[in-house]
Tab-separated table of C-alpha atoms and ligand atoms in Angstrom:
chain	number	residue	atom	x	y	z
A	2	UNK	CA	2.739	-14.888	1.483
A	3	UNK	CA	3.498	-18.201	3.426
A	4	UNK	CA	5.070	-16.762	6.735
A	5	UNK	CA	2.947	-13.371	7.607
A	6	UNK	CA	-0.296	-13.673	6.264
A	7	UNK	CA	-3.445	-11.191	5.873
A	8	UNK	CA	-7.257	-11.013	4.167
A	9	UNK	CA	-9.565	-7.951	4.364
A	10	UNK	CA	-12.846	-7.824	4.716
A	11	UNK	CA	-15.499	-5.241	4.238
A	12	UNK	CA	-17.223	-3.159	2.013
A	13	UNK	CA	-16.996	0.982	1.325
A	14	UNK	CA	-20.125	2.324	3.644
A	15	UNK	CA	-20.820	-1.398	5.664
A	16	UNK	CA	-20.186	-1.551	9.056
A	17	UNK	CA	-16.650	-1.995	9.589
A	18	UNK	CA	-13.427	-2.804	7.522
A	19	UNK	CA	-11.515	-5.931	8.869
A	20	UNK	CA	-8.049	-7.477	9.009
A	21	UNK	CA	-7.024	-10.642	10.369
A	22	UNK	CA	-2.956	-11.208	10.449
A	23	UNK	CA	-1.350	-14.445	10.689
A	24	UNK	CA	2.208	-15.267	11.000
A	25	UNK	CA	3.106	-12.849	13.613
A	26	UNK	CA	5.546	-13.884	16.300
A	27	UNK	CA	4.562	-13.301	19.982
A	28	UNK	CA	6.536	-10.356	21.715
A	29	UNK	CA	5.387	-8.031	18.844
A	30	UNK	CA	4.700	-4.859	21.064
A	31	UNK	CA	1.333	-3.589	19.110
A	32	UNK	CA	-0.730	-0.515	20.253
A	33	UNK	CA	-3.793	1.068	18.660
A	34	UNK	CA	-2.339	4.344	19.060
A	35	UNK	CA	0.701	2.733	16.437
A	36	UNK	CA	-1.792	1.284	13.843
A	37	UNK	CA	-4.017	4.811	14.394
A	38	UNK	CA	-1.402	7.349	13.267
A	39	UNK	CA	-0.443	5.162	9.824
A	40	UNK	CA	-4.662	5.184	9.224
A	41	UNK	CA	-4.564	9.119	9.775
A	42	UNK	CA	-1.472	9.408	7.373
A	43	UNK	CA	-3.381	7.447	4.708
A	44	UNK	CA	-6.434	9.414	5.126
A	45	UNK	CA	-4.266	13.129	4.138
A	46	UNK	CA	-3.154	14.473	1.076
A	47	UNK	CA	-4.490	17.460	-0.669
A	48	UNK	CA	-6.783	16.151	-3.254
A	49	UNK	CA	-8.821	13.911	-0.939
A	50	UNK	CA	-12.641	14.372	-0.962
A	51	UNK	CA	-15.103	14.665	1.669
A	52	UNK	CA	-15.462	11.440	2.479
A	53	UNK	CA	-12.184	11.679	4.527
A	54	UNK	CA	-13.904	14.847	5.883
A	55	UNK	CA	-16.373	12.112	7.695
A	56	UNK	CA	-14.122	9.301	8.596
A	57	UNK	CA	-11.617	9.446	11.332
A	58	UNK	CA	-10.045	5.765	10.688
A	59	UNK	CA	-9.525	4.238	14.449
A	60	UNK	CA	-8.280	0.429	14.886
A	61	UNK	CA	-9.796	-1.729	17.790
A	62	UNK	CA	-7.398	-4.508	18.244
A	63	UNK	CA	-10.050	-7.843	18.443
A	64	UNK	CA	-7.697	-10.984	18.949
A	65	UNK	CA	-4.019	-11.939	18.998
A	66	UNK	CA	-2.458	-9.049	21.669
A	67	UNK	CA	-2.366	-8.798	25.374
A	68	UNK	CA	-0.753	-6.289	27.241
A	69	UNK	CA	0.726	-4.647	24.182
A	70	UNK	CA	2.243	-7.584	23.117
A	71	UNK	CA	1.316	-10.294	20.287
A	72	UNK	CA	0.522	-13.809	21.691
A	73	UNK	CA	1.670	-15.466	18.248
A	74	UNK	CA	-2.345	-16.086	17.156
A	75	UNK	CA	-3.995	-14.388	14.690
A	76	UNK	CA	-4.745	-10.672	14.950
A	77	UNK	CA	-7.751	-9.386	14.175
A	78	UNK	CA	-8.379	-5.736	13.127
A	79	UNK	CA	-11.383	-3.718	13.212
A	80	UNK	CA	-11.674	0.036	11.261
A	81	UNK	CA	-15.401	1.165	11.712
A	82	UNK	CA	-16.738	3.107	8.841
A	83	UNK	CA	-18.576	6.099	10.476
A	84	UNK	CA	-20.461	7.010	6.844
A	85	UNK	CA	-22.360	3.692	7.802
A	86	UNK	CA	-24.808	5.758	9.820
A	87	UNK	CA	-25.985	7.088	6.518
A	88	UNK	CA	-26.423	3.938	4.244
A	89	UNK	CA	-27.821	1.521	7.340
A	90	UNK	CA	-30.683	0.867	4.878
A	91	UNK	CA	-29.081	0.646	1.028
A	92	UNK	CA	-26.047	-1.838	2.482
A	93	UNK	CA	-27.887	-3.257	5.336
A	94	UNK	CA	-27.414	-7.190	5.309
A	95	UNK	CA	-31.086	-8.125	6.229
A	96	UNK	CA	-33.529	-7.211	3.365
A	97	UNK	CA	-35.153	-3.898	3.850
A	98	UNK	CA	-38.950	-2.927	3.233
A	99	UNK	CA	-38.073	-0.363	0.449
A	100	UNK	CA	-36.098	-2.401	-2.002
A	101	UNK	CA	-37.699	-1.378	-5.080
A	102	UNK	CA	-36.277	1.989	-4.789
A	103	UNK	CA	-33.361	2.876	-6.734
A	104	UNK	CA	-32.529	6.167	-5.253
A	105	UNK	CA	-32.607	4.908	-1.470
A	106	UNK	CA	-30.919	1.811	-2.347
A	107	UNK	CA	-28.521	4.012	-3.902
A	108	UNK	CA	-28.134	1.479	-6.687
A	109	UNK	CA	-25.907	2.330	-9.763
A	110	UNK	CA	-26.623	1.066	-13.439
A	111	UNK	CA	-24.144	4.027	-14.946
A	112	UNK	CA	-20.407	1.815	-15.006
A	113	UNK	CA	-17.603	4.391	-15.001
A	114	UNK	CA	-14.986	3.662	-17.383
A	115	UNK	CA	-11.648	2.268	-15.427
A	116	UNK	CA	-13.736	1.190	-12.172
A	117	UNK	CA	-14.350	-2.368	-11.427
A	118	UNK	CA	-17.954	-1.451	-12.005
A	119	UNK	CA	-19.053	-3.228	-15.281
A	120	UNK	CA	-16.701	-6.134	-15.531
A	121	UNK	CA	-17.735	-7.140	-12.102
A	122	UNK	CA	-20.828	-6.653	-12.883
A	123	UNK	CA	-20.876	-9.060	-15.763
A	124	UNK	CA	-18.873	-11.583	-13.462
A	125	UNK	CA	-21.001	-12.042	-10.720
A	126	UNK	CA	-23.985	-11.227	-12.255
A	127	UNK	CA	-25.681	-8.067	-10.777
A	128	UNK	CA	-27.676	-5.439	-12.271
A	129	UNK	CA	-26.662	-2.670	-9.577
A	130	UNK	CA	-23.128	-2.051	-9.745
A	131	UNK	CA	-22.813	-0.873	-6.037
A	132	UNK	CA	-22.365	-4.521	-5.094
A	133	UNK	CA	-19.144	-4.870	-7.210
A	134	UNK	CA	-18.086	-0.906	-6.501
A	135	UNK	CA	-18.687	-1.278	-2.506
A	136	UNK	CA	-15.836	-3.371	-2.432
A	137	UNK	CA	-13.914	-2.432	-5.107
A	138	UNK	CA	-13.296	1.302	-3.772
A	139	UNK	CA	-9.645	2.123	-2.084
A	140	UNK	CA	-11.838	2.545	1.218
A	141	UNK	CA	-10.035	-1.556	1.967
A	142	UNK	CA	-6.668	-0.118	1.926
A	143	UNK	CA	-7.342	1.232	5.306
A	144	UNK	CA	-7.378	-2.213	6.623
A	145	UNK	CA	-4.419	-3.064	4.618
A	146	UNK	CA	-2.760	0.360	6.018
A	147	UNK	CA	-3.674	-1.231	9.413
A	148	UNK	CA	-2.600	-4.749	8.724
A	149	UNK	CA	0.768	-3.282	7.643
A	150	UNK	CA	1.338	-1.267	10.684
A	151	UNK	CA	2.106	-4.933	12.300
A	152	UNK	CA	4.607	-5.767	9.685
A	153	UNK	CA	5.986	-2.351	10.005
A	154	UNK	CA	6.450	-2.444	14.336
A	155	UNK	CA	7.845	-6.220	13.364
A	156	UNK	CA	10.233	-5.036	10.683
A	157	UNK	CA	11.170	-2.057	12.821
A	158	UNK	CA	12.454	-4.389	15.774
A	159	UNK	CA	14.270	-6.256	13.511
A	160	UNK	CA	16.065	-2.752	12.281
A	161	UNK	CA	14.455	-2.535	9.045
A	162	UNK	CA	12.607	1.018	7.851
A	163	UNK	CA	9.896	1.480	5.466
A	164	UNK	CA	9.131	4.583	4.488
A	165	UNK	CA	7.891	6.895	0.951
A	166	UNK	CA	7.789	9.925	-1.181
A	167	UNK	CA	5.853	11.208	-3.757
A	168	UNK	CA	7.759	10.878	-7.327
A	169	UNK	CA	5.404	12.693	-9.300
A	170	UNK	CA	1.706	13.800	-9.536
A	171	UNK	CA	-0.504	14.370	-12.754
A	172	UNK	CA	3.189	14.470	-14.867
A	173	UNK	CA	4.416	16.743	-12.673
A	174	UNK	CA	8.262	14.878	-11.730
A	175	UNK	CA	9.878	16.000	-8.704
A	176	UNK	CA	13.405	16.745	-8.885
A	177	UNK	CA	15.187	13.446	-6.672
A	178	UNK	CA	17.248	14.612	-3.682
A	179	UNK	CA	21.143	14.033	-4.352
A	180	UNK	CA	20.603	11.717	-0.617
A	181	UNK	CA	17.248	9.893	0.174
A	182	UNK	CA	16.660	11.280	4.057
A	183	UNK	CA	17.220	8.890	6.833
A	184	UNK	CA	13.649	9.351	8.087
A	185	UNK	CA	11.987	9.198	4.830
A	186	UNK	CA	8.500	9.990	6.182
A	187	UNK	CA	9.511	12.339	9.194
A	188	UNK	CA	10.831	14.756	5.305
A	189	UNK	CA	7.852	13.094	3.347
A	190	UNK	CA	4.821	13.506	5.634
A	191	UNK	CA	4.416	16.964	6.653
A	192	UNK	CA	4.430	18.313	2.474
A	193	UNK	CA	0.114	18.473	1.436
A	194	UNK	CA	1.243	16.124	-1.680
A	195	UNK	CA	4.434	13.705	0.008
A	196	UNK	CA	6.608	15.195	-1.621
A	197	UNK	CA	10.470	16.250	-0.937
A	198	UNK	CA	10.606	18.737	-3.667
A	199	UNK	CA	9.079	21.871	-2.011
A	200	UNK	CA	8.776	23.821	-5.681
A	201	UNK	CA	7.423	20.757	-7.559
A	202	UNK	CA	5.267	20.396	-4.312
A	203	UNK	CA	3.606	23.658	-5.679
A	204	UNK	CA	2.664	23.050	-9.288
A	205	UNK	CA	0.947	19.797	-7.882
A	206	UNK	CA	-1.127	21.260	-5.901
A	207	UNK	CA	-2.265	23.943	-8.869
A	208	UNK	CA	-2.578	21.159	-11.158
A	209	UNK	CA	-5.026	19.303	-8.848
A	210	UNK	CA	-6.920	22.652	-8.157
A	211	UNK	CA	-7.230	22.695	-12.145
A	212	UNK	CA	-8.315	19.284	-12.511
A	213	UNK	CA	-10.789	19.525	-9.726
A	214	UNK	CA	-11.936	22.348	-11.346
A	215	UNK	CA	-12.320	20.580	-14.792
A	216	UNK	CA	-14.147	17.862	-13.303
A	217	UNK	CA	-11.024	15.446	-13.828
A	218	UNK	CA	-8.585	13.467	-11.524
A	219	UNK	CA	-4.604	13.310	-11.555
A	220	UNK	CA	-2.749	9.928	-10.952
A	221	UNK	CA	0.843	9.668	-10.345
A	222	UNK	CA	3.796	8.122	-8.933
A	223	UNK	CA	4.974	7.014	-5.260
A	224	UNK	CA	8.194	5.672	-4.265
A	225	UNK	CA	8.886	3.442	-1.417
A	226	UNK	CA	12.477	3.294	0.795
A	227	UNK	CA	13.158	0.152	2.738
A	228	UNK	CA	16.119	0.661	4.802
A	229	UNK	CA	17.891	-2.115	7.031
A	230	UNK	CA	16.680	-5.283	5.170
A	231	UNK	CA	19.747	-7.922	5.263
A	232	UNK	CA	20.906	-9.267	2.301
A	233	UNK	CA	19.143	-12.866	1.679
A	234	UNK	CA	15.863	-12.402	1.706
A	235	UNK	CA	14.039	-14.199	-0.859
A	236	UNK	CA	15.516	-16.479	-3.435
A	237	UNK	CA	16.397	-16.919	-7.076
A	238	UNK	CA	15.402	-20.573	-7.040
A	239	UNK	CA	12.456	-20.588	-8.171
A	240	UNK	CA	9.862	-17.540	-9.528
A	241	UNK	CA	7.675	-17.496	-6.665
A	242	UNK	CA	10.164	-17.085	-3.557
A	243	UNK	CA	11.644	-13.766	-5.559
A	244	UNK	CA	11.098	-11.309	-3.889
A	245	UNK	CA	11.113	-8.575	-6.671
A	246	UNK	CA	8.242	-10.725	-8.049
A	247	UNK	CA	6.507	-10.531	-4.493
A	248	UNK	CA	6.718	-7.095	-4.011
A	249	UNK	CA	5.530	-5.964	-7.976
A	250	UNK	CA	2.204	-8.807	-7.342
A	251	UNK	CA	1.507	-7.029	-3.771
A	252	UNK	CA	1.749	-3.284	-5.286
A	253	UNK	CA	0.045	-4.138	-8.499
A	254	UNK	CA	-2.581	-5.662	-6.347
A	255	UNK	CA	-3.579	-2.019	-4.742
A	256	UNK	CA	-6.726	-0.348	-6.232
A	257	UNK	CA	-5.626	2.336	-9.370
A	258	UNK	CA	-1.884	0.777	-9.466
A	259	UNK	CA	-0.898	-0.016	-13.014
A	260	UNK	CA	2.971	0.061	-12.539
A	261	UNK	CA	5.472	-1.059	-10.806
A	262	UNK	CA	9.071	-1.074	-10.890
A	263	UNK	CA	12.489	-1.531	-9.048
A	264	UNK	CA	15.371	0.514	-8.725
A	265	UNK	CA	16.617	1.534	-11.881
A	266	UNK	CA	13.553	0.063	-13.658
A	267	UNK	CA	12.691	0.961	-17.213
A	268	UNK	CA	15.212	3.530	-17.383
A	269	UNK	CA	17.634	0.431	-17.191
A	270	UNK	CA	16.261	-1.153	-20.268
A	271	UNK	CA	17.601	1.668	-21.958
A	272	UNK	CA	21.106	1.903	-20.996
A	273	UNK	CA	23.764	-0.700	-21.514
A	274	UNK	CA	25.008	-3.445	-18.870
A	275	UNK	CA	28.227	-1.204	-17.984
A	276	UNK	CA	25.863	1.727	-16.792
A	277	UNK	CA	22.991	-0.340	-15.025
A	278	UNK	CA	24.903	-2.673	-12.826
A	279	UNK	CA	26.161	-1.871	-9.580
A	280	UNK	CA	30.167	-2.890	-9.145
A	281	UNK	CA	31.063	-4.952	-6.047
A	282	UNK	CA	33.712	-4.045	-3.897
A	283	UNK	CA	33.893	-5.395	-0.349
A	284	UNK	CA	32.986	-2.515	2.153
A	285	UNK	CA	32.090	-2.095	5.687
A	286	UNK	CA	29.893	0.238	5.276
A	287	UNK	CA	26.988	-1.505	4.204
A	288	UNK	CA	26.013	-3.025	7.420
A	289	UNK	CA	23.988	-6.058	6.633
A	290	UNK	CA	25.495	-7.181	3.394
A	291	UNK	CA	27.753	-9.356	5.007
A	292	UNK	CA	30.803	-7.028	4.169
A	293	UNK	CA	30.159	-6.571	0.695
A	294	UNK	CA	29.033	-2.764	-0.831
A	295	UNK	CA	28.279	-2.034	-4.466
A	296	UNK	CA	29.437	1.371	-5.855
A	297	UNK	CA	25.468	2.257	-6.719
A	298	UNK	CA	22.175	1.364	-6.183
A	299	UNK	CA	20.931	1.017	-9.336
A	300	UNK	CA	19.488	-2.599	-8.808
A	301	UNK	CA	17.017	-1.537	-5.837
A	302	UNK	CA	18.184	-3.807	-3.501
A	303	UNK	CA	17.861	-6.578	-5.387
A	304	UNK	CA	19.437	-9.492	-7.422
A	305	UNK	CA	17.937	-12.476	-8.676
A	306	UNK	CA	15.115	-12.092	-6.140
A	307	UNK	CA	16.853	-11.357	-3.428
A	308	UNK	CA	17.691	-8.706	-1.339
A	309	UNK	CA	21.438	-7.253	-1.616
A	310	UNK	CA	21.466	-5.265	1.760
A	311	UNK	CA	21.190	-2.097	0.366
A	312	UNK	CA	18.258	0.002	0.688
A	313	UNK	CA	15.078	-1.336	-1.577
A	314	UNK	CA	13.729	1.199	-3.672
A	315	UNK	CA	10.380	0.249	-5.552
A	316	UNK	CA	7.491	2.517	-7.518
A	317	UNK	CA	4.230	2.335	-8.247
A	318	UNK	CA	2.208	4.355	-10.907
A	319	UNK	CA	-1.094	5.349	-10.111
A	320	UNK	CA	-3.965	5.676	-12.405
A	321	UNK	CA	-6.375	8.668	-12.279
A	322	UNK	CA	-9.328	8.156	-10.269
A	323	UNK	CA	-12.275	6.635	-12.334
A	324	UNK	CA	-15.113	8.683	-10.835
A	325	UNK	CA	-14.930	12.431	-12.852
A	326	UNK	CA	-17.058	15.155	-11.898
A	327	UNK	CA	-17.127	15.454	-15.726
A	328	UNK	CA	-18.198	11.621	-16.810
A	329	UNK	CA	-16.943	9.827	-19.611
A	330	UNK	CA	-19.740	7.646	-21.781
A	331	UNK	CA	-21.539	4.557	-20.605
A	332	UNK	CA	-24.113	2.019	-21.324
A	333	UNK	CA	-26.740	1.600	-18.597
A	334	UNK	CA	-26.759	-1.756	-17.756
A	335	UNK	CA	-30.474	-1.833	-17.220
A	336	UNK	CA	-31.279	-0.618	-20.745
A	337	UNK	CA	-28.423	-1.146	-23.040
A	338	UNK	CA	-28.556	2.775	-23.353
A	339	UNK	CA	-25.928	5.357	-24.202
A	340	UNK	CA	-25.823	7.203	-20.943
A	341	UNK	CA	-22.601	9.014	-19.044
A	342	UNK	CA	-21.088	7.632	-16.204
A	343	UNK	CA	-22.051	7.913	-12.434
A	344	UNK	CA	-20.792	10.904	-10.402
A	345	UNK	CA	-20.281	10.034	-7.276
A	346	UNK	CA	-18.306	11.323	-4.174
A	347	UNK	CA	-14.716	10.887	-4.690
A	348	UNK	CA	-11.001	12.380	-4.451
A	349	UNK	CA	-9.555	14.469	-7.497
A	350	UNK	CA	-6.265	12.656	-6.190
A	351	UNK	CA	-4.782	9.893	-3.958
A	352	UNK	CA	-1.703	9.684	-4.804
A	353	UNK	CA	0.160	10.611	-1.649
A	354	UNK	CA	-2.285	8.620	0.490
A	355	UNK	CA	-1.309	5.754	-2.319
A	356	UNK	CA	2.404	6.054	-0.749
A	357	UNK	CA	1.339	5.000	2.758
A	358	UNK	CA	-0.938	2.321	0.962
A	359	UNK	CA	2.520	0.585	-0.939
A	360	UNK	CA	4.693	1.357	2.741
A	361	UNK	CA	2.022	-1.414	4.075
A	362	UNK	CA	2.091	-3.421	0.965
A	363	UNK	CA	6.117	-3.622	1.004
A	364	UNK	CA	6.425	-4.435	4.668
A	365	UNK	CA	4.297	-7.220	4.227
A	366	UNK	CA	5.692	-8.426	1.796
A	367	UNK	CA	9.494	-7.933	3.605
A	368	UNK	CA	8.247	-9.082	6.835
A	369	UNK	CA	7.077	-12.281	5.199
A	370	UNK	CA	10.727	-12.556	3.552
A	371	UNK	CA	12.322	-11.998	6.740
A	372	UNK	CA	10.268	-14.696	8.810
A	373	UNK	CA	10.958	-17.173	5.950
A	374	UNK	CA	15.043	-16.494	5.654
A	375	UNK	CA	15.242	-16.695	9.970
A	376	UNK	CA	11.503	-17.857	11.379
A	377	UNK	CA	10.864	-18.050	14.866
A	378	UNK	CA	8.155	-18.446	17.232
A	379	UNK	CA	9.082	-15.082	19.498
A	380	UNK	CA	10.621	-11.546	18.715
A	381	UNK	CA	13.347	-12.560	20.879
A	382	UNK	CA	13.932	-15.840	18.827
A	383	UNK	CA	13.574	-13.651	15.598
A	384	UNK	CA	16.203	-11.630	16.291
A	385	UNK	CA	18.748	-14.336	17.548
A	386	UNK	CA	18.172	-16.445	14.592
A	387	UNK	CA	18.673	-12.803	12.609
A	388	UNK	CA	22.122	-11.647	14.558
A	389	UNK	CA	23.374	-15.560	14.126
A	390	UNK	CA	22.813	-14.709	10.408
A	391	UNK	CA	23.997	-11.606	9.755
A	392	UNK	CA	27.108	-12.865	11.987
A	393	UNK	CA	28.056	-15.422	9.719
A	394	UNK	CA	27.753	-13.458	6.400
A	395	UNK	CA	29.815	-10.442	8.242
A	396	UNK	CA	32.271	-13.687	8.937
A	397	UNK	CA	32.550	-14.672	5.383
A	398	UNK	CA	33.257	-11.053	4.268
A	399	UNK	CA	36.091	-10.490	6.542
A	400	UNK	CA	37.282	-13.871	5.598
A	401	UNK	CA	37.226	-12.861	1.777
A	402	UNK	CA	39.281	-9.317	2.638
A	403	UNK	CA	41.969	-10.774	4.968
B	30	EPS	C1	-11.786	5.984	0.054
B	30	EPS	C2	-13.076	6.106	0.341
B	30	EPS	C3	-14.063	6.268	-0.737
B	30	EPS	C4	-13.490	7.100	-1.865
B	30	EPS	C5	-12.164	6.556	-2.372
B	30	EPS	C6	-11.268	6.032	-1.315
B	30	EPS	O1	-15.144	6.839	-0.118
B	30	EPS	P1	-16.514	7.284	-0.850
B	30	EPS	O2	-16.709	6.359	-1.997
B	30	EPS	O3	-17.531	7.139	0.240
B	30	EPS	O4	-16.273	8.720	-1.228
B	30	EPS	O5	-13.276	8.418	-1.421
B	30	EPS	O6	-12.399	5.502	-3.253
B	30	EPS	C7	-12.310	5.760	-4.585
B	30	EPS	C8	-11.814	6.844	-5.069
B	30	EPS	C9	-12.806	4.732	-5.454
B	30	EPS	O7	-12.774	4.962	-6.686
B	30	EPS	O8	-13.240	3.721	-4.992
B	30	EPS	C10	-10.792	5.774	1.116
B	30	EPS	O9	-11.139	5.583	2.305
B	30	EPS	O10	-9.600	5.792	0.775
């Protein structure tokens, strides 16, 4: 990301998650309230554990807006961790008088298989894996969630949409709507599990009361909808500027993700040419691709790296969970022993809250895309540069039908 920028900082049960957020123009109107309701929809979903039980994820806004608006400077974001009143001692940053003792320390020597816990370990050379799993842990997508929220209010005054589903949880596939809803989220959000089909929204639920039950945890896999986005963004000239590229790095980069694809996506390494590519006819209808439509979607909204106009349409796959009530086998790293894993608190399943997670990831990633195809220093400059563009390609595809 060159244009809109963003780090995160903080660890599980420290203080505070941060963001800061660079890149923003100024004019941006920002409010906490915004930024608050996309932390409460990443904190739902039935499967979560009772750590969201404690937590009521709240941004205070730190730098970079006045009066509702941004000023163009970095924004920083702050999303207190209210478990911190119970581990003030085992993650405080001064050294504390009781050191030596494991249990209040709440040190971990038991890796569980699939968690950072033992490779980081070995990489930065600890003995208690709590320093690698503190920051490991899906807790720091809430300051992603957060940091996205800008991109999203950005995106939103420029006319673009991001919003997700739930595809399928624990194997469980959702049949696909014959018409994606406008408002993706306003059909998404108010199903337990994110999802648009209310029967398979049923068995998902039973099969993460069975594998809560059995001590296990259910992945799955989210979809996310970006409506609006112009074609041009991105380019095919060279492999970092793609923006299929961009958007599989950001979602691959979110804790448990393991998958990633766009539109069609394996399925279309399957099929032959005639069946995967989407025709081109000139068409109206498609409002920002410059007068051009395409007879399908099949492509995602994009070709060669950049965006065709038409709605992009990218998934993630979700691992499991790594923590399980019922632990998998271990070495302790103090002893070399066979032991089993640690138990510790966690959610039988994310998956839906993993949907809100890739929204923010995606509209990063497209608001960076859309400051680098028209820049500007102000909203207002933003979206002239934006209607001057989207004039001229409208131009070209009137010229091409006359
Ligand atoms: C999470 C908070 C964490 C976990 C979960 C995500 O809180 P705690 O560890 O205190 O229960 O519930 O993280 C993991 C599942 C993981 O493996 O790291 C959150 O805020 O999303």
């Amino acid at each position: 990301m060159t244009r809109f920028r963003f780090t995160t900082a903080g660890e599980s049960h420290g203080p505070a998650l941060a963001a800061i957020v660079e890149g923003l123009p100024a004019g941006v109107p920002v409010s906490a309230e915004e930024i608050d309701r996309e932390l409460r929809r990443r904190q739902g979903g039935y499967g979560r554990g009772g750590r969201m039980r404690i937590e009521s994820d709240r941004a205070e806004i730190l730098s970079g807006v006045r009066h509702g608006e941004t000023l163009g400077s970095p924004v920083t974001l702050l999303v207190r961790n209210r478990d911190w009143a119970n581990w003030t001692a085992a993650m405080s940053a001064a050294p504390v008088e009781n050191e030596g003792d494991d249990e209040a320390m709440r040190r971990v020597f038991l890796p569980r298989p699939g968690h950072a816990d033992l490779v980081g370990s070995l990489k930065y050379d600890r003995t208690d894996a709590r320093d690698i799993l503190e920051r490991a842990s899906a807790r720091e997508t809430a300051a992603r969630v957060a940091a996205g929220a800008l991109a999203k209010r950005l995106l939103a005054e420029a006319g673009i949409t991001v919003g997700s589903h739930v595809v399928s949880i624990g194997g469980i596939v959702a049949g696909r709507p014959d018409e994606m809803p406008e408002d993706l989220n306003a059909a998404s959000d108010p199903s337990p599990v994110r999802c648009l089909d209310a029967e398979a929204e049923g068995r998902m639920i039973d099969a993460i009361d069975a594998a809560k039950r059995a001590g296990d945890t259910l992945g799955g896999v989210v979809e996310v909808v970006a409506r609006g986005v112009p074609a041009g963004l991105g380019s095919h000239v060279s492999w970092d500027r793609k923006v299929d590229g961009r958007l599989a790095g950001a979602l691959m980069s979110v804790q448990a993700i393991k998958g990633v694809e766009i539109g069609l996506g394996f399925e279309a390494a399957m099929r032959p040419g005639s069946r995967v590519h989407d025709a081109i006819r000139l068409d109206d209808a498609l409002e920002r691709g410059g007068g051009y439509g395409r007879a399908g979607n099949n492509a995602g909204g994009l070709e060669g790296g950049i965006t065709t106009g038409q709605p992009v349409i990218v998934r993630a796959a979700m691992k499991p969970i790594s923590t399980l009530m019922q632990p998998l086998e271990t070495v302790d790293l103090r002893t070399g022993e066979r032991a089993e894993a640690v138990r510790e608190r966690s959610d039988v399943c994310a998956v839906p809250a993993a949907g809100v997670v890739a929204e923010a990831m995606v509209a990063m990633v497209l608001a960076d895309a859309l400051l680098e195809k028209v820049g500007g220093d102000s909203l207002a400059e933003v979206r002239r540069n934006l209607d001057g563009y989207l004039e001229r390609i409208r131009e070209r595809g009137v010229f091409a039908g006359a």
